[in-house]
Tab-separated table of N, CA and C in Angstrom:
chain	number	residue	atom	x	y	z
A	76	PRO	N	18.195	-11.887	-15.279
A	76	PRO	CA	17.688	-12.286	-16.626
A	76	PRO	C	18.132	-11.511	-17.601
A	77	GLY	N	17.717	-11.915	-18.756
A	77	GLY	CA	18.194	-11.270	-19.976
A	77	GLY	C	17.114	-9.898	-20.137
A	78	ARG	N	17.503	-9.372	-21.061
A	78	ARG	CA	16.787	-8.094	-21.602
A	78	ARG	C	15.134	-8.317	-21.614
A	79	HIS	N	14.840	-9.497	-22.124
A	79	HIS	CA	13.368	-9.665	-22.240
A	79	HIS	C	12.817	-10.686	-21.083
A	80	GLY	N	13.771	-10.864	-20.099
A	80	GLY	CA	13.592	-11.897	-19.100
A	80	GLY	C	12.520	-11.506	-18.114
A	81	ARG	N	11.844	-12.319	-17.148
A	81	ARG	CA	11.214	-11.937	-16.027
A	81	ARG	C	11.453	-10.740	-15.281
A	82	GLY	N	12.945	-10.480	-14.956
A	82	GLY	CA	13.212	-9.413	-14.195
A	82	GLY	C	12.925	-8.095	-14.550
A	83	LEU	N	13.182	-7.933	-15.664
A	83	LEU	CA	12.338	-6.581	-16.182
A	83	LEU	C	10.954	-6.411	-16.580
A	84	ARG	N	10.381	-7.880	-16.793
A	84	ARG	CA	8.801	-7.600	-16.981
A	84	ARG	C	8.159	-7.322	-15.667
A	85	ARG	N	8.612	-7.642	-14.468
A	85	ARG	CA	8.178	-7.478	-13.258
A	85	ARG	C	8.173	-6.070	-12.666
A	86	HIS	N	8.697	-5.241	-13.560
A	86	HIS	CA	8.626	-3.906	-13.167
A	86	HIS	C	7.793	-3.228	-13.845
A	87	ALA	N	7.055	-3.759	-14.765
A	87	ALA	CA	6.046	-3.112	-15.606
A	87	ALA	C	4.938	-2.390	-14.760
A	88	PRO	N	4.377	-1.329	-15.161
A	88	PRO	CA	3.359	-0.431	-14.384
A	88	PRO	C	2.325	-1.546	-13.942
A	89	ASP	N	1.803	-2.150	-15.015
A	89	ASP	CA	0.777	-3.391	-14.553
A	89	ASP	C	1.087	-4.206	-13.597
A	90	ASP	N	2.258	-4.734	-13.611
A	90	ASP	CA	2.772	-5.781	-12.572
A	90	ASP	C	2.950	-5.289	-11.135
A	91	ARG	N	3.557	-3.861	-11.155
A	91	ARG	CA	3.487	-3.116	-10.193
A	91	ARG	C	2.060	-2.977	-9.303
A	92	ARG	N	1.195	-2.587	-9.993
A	92	ARG	CA	-0.145	-2.435	-9.557
A	92	ARG	C	-0.787	-3.744	-8.838
A	93	VAL	N	-0.369	-4.930	-9.461
A	93	VAL	CA	-0.837	-6.252	-9.176
A	93	VAL	C	-0.093	-6.510	-7.857
A	94	ASP	N	1.200	-6.071	-7.882
A	94	ASP	CA	1.983	-6.187	-6.517
A	94	ASP	C	1.342	-5.399	-5.521
A	95	VAL	N	1.139	-4.138	-5.689
A	95	VAL	CA	0.538	-3.329	-4.754
A	95	VAL	C	-0.827	-3.898	-4.068
A	96	GLN	N	-1.645	-4.356	-5.199
A	96	GLN	CA	-2.790	-4.773	-4.606
A	96	GLN	C	-2.735	-6.130	-3.650
A	97	GLU	N	-1.942	-7.013	-4.132
A	97	GLU	CA	-1.599	-8.208	-3.341
A	97	GLU	C	-1.141	-8.093	-1.889
A	98	ALA	N	-0.023	-7.049	-1.877
A	98	ALA	CA	0.531	-6.251	-0.649
A	98	ALA	C	-0.779	-5.783	0.210
A	99	LEU	N	-1.793	-4.883	-0.284
A	99	LEU	CA	-2.716	-4.357	0.290
A	99	LEU	C	-3.581	-5.506	1.042
A	100	GLY	N	-3.923	-6.623	0.323
A	100	GLY	CA	-4.540	-7.624	0.719
A	100	GLY	C	-4.389	-8.219	1.864
A	101	ARG	N	-2.743	-8.381	1.852
A	101	ARG	CA	-2.145	-8.823	3.168
A	101	ARG	C	-2.090	-8.011	4.357
A	102	LEU	N	-2.803	-6.961	4.398
A	102	LEU	CA	-2.744	-6.012	5.377
A	102	LEU	C	-3.869	-6.329	6.417
A	103	ALA	N	-3.816	-5.950	7.504
A	103	ALA	CA	-5.018	-5.865	8.372
A	103	ALA	C	-6.332	-4.877	7.954
A	104	PRO	N	-7.485	-5.216	8.011
A	104	PRO	CA	-8.400	-4.527	7.532
A	104	PRO	C	-8.513	-3.034	7.927
A	105	ASP	N	-7.915	-2.811	9.056
A	105	ASP	CA	-7.781	-1.281	9.614
A	105	ASP	C	-6.869	-0.505	8.847
A	106	ASP	N	-5.665	-1.139	8.613
A	106	ASP	CA	-4.697	-0.658	7.824
A	106	ASP	C	-5.049	-0.325	6.460
A	107	ARG	N	-5.717	-1.285	5.882
A	107	ARG	CA	-6.286	-1.231	4.569
A	107	ARG	C	-7.101	-0.226	4.320
A	108	ARG	N	-8.101	-0.045	5.261
A	108	ARG	CA	-9.216	0.998	5.002
A	108	ARG	C	-8.417	2.405	5.318
A	109	LEU	N	-7.413	2.543	6.113
A	109	LEU	CA	-7.148	3.830	6.481
A	109	LEU	C	-6.198	4.470	5.247
A	110	LEU	N	-5.337	3.499	4.818
A	110	LEU	CA	-4.409	3.731	3.524
A	110	LEU	C	-5.482	4.220	2.453
A	111	LEU	N	-6.809	3.202	1.995
A	111	LEU	CA	-7.391	3.555	0.852
A	111	LEU	C	-8.182	5.051	1.048
A	112	LEU	N	-8.551	5.275	2.527
A	112	LEU	CA	-9.244	6.761	2.674
A	112	LEU	C	-8.222	7.675	2.383
A	113	ARG	N	-7.033	7.536	2.855
A	113	ARG	CA	-6.146	8.844	2.851
A	113	ARG	C	-5.723	8.823	1.566
A	114	ASP	N	-4.815	7.727	1.056
A	114	ASP	CA	-3.894	7.878	-0.180
A	114	ASP	C	-4.926	7.520	-1.469
A	115	VAL	N	-5.919	6.624	-1.328
A	115	VAL	CA	-6.435	6.360	-2.647
A	115	VAL	C	-7.699	7.531	-2.735
A	116	GLU	N	-8.586	7.727	-1.916
A	116	GLU	CA	-9.722	8.606	-1.904
A	116	GLU	C	-9.232	9.729	-1.675
A	117	GLU	N	-8.127	10.099	-1.186
A	117	GLU	CA	-7.351	11.609	-0.970
A	117	GLU	C	-8.018	12.403	0.126
A	118	LEU	N	-9.108	11.542	1.023
A	118	LEU	CA	-9.468	12.481	1.828
A	118	LEU	C	-8.499	13.226	2.802
A	119	ARG	N	-8.625	14.321	3.295
A	119	ARG	CA	-8.064	15.178	4.295
A	119	ARG	C	-7.905	14.217	5.672
A	120	GLY	N	-6.596	14.638	6.346
A	120	GLY	CA	-6.358	14.041	7.531
A	120	GLY	C	-7.492	14.057	8.646
A	121	GLU	N	-7.958	15.189	8.795
A	121	GLU	CA	-9.121	15.594	9.631
A	121	GLU	C	-10.372	14.793	9.240
A	122	GLU	N	-10.742	14.511	8.106
A	122	GLU	CA	-11.687	13.618	7.369
A	122	GLU	C	-11.721	12.336	7.787
A	123	VAL	N	-10.481	11.813	7.556
A	123	VAL	CA	-10.080	10.407	7.937
A	123	VAL	C	-10.185	10.116	9.387
A	124	ALA	N	-9.477	11.079	10.081
A	124	ALA	CA	-9.672	10.978	11.717
A	124	ALA	C	-10.890	10.984	12.159
A	125	ALA	N	-12.061	11.928	11.733
A	125	ALA	CA	-13.321	11.931	11.939
A	125	ALA	C	-13.970	10.598	11.842
A	126	LEU	N	-13.723	9.945	10.358
A	126	LEU	CA	-14.324	8.776	10.028
A	126	LEU	C	-14.129	7.676	10.864
A	127	LEU	N	-12.763	7.762	11.207
A	127	LEU	CA	-12.140	6.720	12.348
A	127	LEU	C	-12.490	6.874	13.843
A	128	GLY	N	-12.962	7.976	14.116
A	128	GLY	CA	-13.190	8.450	15.490
A	128	GLY	C	-12.102	8.278	16.242
A	129	VAL	N	-11.054	9.079	15.758
A	129	VAL	CA	-9.699	9.316	16.428
A	129	VAL	C	-9.284	10.604	16.244
A	130	SER	N	-8.175	10.956	17.242
A	130	SER	CA	-7.692	12.329	16.917
A	130	SER	C	-6.827	12.437	15.639
A	131	LEU	N	-6.577	13.646	15.372
A	131	LEU	CA	-5.814	13.662	13.968
A	131	LEU	C	-4.169	13.178	14.404
A	132	ALA	N	-3.823	13.327	15.392
A	132	ALA	CA	-2.594	12.839	15.946
A	132	ALA	C	-2.264	11.279	15.680
A	133	ALA	N	-3.466	10.746	16.357
A	133	ALA	CA	-3.687	9.290	16.254
A	133	ALA	C	-3.706	8.604	14.918
A	134	MET	N	-4.412	9.464	14.025
A	134	MET	CA	-4.482	9.162	12.642
A	134	MET	C	-3.323	9.025	11.832
A	135	LYS	N	-2.575	10.135	12.175
A	135	LYS	CA	-1.181	10.289	11.452
A	135	LYS	C	-0.191	9.156	11.997
A	136	SER	N	-0.321	8.685	13.232
A	136	SER	CA	0.577	7.566	13.701
A	136	SER	C	0.309	6.400	12.948
A	137	ARG	N	-1.162	6.113	13.222
A	137	ARG	CA	-1.474	5.025	12.628
A	137	ARG	C	-1.370	4.820	10.782
A	138	LEU	N	-1.378	6.073	10.388
A	138	LEU	CA	-1.048	6.028	8.997
A	138	LEU	C	0.470	5.839	8.510
A	139	HIS	N	1.019	6.021	9.579
A	139	HIS	CA	2.810	5.968	9.386
A	139	HIS	C	3.074	4.462	9.453
A	140	ARG	N	2.405	3.923	10.504
A	140	ARG	CA	2.768	2.384	10.752
A	140	ARG	C	2.027	1.834	9.741
A	141	ALA	N	0.720	2.075	9.201
A	141	ALA	CA	0.283	1.154	7.882
A	141	ALA	C	1.073	1.254	6.667
A	142	ARG	N	1.684	2.461	6.594
A	142	ARG	CA	2.574	2.633	5.356
A	142	ARG	C	3.617	1.657	5.355
A	143	LEU	N	4.257	1.851	6.578
A	143	LEU	CA	5.496	0.986	6.919
A	143	LEU	C	5.021	-0.412	6.752
A	144	ARG	N	3.798	-1.068	7.042
A	144	ARG	CA	3.587	-2.281	6.932
A	144	ARG	C	3.087	-2.823	5.322
A	145	LEU	N	2.755	-1.589	4.696
A	145	LEU	CA	2.350	-1.799	3.419
A	145	LEU	C	3.769	-1.976	2.526
A	146	ALA	N	4.817	-1.195	2.921
A	146	ALA	CA	6.091	-1.339	2.495
A	146	ALA	C	6.684	-2.718	2.468
A	147	ALA	N	6.408	-3.180	3.736
A	147	ALA	CA	7.038	-4.613	4.081
A	147	ALA	C	6.402	-5.366	3.471
A	148	ALA	N	5.086	-5.377	3.296
A	148	ALA	CA	4.303	-6.471	2.431
A	148	ALA	C	4.491	-6.523	0.783
A	149	TYR	N	4.865	-5.022	0.549
A	149	TYR	CA	5.313	-5.032	-1.106
A	149	TYR	C	6.449	-5.916	-1.203
A	150	GLU	N	7.241	-5.394	-0.290
A	150	GLU	CA	8.800	-6.202	-0.551
A	150	GLU	C	8.578	-7.527	-0.678
A	151	GLU	N	7.981	-8.225	0.189
A	151	GLU	CA	7.553	-9.776	0.554
A	151	GLU	C	6.921	-10.209	-0.899
A	152	VAL	N	6.135	-9.669	-1.394
A	152	VAL	CA	5.319	-9.892	-2.707
A	152	VAL	C	6.414	-9.730	-3.769
A	153	ARG	N	7.209	-8.793	-3.918
A	153	ARG	CA	7.932	-8.729	-5.014
A	153	ARG	C	9.096	-9.600	-4.791
A	154	ARG	N	9.471	-10.025	-3.851
A	154	ARG	CA	10.566	-11.381	-3.319
A	154	ARG	C	9.882	-12.478	-3.922
A	155	GLU	N	8.713	-12.636	-3.491
A	155	GLU	CA	7.949	-14.258	-4.167
A	155	GLU	C	7.882	-14.299	-5.454
A	156	SER	N	7.640	-12.913	-6.241
A	156	SER	CA	7.302	-13.154	-7.520
A	156	SER	C	8.428	-13.125	-8.373
A	157	ALA	N	9.740	-12.723	-7.823
A	157	ALA	CA	10.865	-12.735	-8.772
A	157	ALA	C	11.368	-14.053	-9.053
């Protein structure tokens, strides 16, 4: 696309925010909750683990996998919106 075309517009901060929200919506509720607690609410790992009733190691493992799934969902959203 040209200088003012859709390709550049999709990179605007508001568009990225919408894309991230769409990607979050595609995740399983457990993944979404974990990501929101740790990355949005910025709770410490120990706090998140306690809320979820799992060990810190389990929480870290789940968080890593949830972030991978979020990245994949985000890429899918970006491809669909291009």
